[in-house]
Amino acid sequence: MLRATVNKILTYSVVDGPGNRMVIFLQGCNFACAACHNPYTIGVCDDCGDCLPVCEPKALTLQSGKITFDATLCTDCDNCLGICPISASPMVQQMNVDDILEIARKHHPFLTGITVSGGEATLQLKFITALFTAIKADPDLSNLTCFIDTNGHLGPKGWSQILPVTDGVMMDVKALDPTLHRTLTGQGNAKLLRAARIVFDAGKLYELRFMAAPDVNDTEKEITALADFALSLSPQIRIRINAFQLHGVKGKARDWNAMDKARVDQITTRLNAFGLQNIVTPAMYL
Ligand code: SF4
Ligand code: SF4
C-alpha cells in the first residue's frame, strides 16, 4: 500500500494557503537551504541509531535494525533532532491515504482545504497525487481545496501528473541569480523558474514566496530580477515576502541578521515601483 513519510500534521493553519488549512509536512527534501526553519525535515532516517543514546525516556528503540518511536514516552526534548548527522527525524510516521482522510474528516467542519508541505512534498509525488485524487472523489471532502507548498524543483512530467488534481501552488523563490540560489539552497534555480511558469500557465500559481534575508538576497540586483521575473508572469501575481528570522536555523545562516519590518517595507516599495501591487508582508516579526 502507498505510504508517505510524515513529519507532522497541523490541523489548523492560516499561513499555508487560503483560509483554514490542515497541513501535512512530508519528510525529505532535495534542497539544503541555509535559511531552513525546519532543518530536521530535510533528511530521511537511515536507522543509524546515533540518536538512541540521547533519548533519555527511551522513546526510541532499534528493532530488527529499524528505529521505532513511542510517542507516549517522548518528552519533546528534541535531543534526537539536534544530534542527527543527516538532518532527519526519528519521530516520523508512515501514513496511508486513508489515515489522512480520517484526520481530515474529523476536522472537516473547520477546514477550507489541505496543504502538503515539507521537506519537499513533491518528492512523494505518487502519494500526494493519490491523496488529492481521493479528496476530490470523496463526497464528504470534495469541497476542500488541495494546495502544494514547494521549492519548485519538480520537472514538467511531474507537474502534468499533479496539477489536474491541485487547486493552488505556493512556490519558494530563494534567489534569482543562479549562483546565489545554489549557494543558498545547494541547487540551481532553472527548474524552479520553469516550474513557476508551468504552474502559472495552468492558472494554479497561488503565490511566489520570497524569503528575504538582509544583505543576502535583498540587494537591488536581486529585487530587480525578482520583479522582472514576476512581471513576466503577471503584474497581478501575488508575492509573499517572508522575513528571515534566526529561530530554528542551523549552520551559516546563524550569522545572518534577522529581517525587520523597515527593510521588508523597502522591498515592498521597490516591487510596487515596478508595478507589482499584490505584495503580502508578514503579520509579525518573531
Ligand atoms: S534520526 Fe538520524 S540519528 Fe536517528 S537513527 Fe535516523 S539517521 Fe540516525
Ligand atoms: S524528542 Fe522524544 S524521541 Fe527525541 S530524544 Fe527527546 S524524548 Fe527522545
Short mmCIF file of N, CA and C and ligand atoms in Angstrom, two decimals, residues 54-57 59-60 69 73-80 90-91, ligand 2:
data_model
loop_
_atom_site.label_atom_id
_atom_site.label_comp_id
_atom_site.label_asym_id
_atom_site.label_seq_id
_atom_site.Cartn_x
_atom_site.Cartn_y
_atom_site.Cartn_z
N VAL A 54 20.79 9.65 23.20
CA VAL A 54 20.37 10.95 23.74
C VAL A 54 18.88 10.96 24.10
N CYS A 55 18.21 9.86 23.85
CA CYS A 55 16.78 9.78 24.17
C CYS A 55 16.61 9.17 25.55
N GLU A 56 16.59 10.05 26.56
CA GLU A 56 16.59 9.56 27.95
C GLU A 56 15.37 8.72 28.30
N PRO A 57 14.15 9.11 27.87
CA PRO A 57 12.99 8.30 28.26
C PRO A 57 12.81 7.02 27.44
N ALA A 59 12.13 6.65 24.31
CA ALA A 59 11.04 6.68 23.32
C ALA A 59 11.51 6.09 21.99
N LEU A 60 12.84 6.06 21.80
CA LEU A 60 13.41 5.49 20.57
C LEU A 60 14.07 4.17 20.88
N PHE A 69 9.57 4.48 17.26
CA PHE A 69 9.30 5.67 18.10
C PHE A 69 8.01 5.45 18.87
N LEU A 73 6.08 8.00 25.21
CA LEU A 73 7.23 8.19 26.10
C LEU A 73 7.99 9.49 25.80
N CYS A 74 7.75 10.06 24.64
CA CYS A 74 8.53 11.22 24.19
C CYS A 74 8.23 12.45 25.05
N THR A 75 9.28 13.17 25.44
CA THR A 75 9.12 14.39 26.25
C THR A 75 9.32 15.66 25.41
N ASP A 76 9.42 15.50 24.10
CA ASP A 76 9.61 16.64 23.19
C ASP A 76 10.88 17.43 23.48
N CYS A 77 11.92 16.74 23.96
CA CYS A 77 13.17 17.46 24.26
C CYS A 77 13.92 17.84 22.98
N ASP A 78 13.64 17.12 21.87
CA ASP A 78 14.28 17.35 20.56
C ASP A 78 15.78 17.05 20.55
N ASN A 79 16.29 16.33 21.57
CA ASN A 79 17.71 15.94 21.56
C ASN A 79 18.05 15.12 20.31
N CYS A 80 17.12 14.27 19.89
CA CYS A 80 17.37 13.41 18.72
C CYS A 80 17.54 14.25 17.46
N PRO A 90 13.67 10.92 13.79
CA PRO A 90 13.23 9.54 14.04
C PRO A 90 11.77 9.49 14.44
N MET A 91 11.12 10.65 14.53
CA MET A 91 9.74 10.71 15.06
C MET A 91 8.70 10.78 13.93
S1 SF4 B 2 12.32 14.40 21.31
FE1 SF4 B 2 11.37 12.49 22.07
S2 SF4 B 2 12.26 10.91 20.78
FE2 SF4 B 2 13.60 12.70 20.56
S3 SF4 B 2 15.22 12.45 22.11
FE3 SF4 B 2 13.59 13.66 23.07
S4 SF4 B 2 12.28 12.17 24.10
FE4 SF4 B 2 13.54 11.04 22.63
#
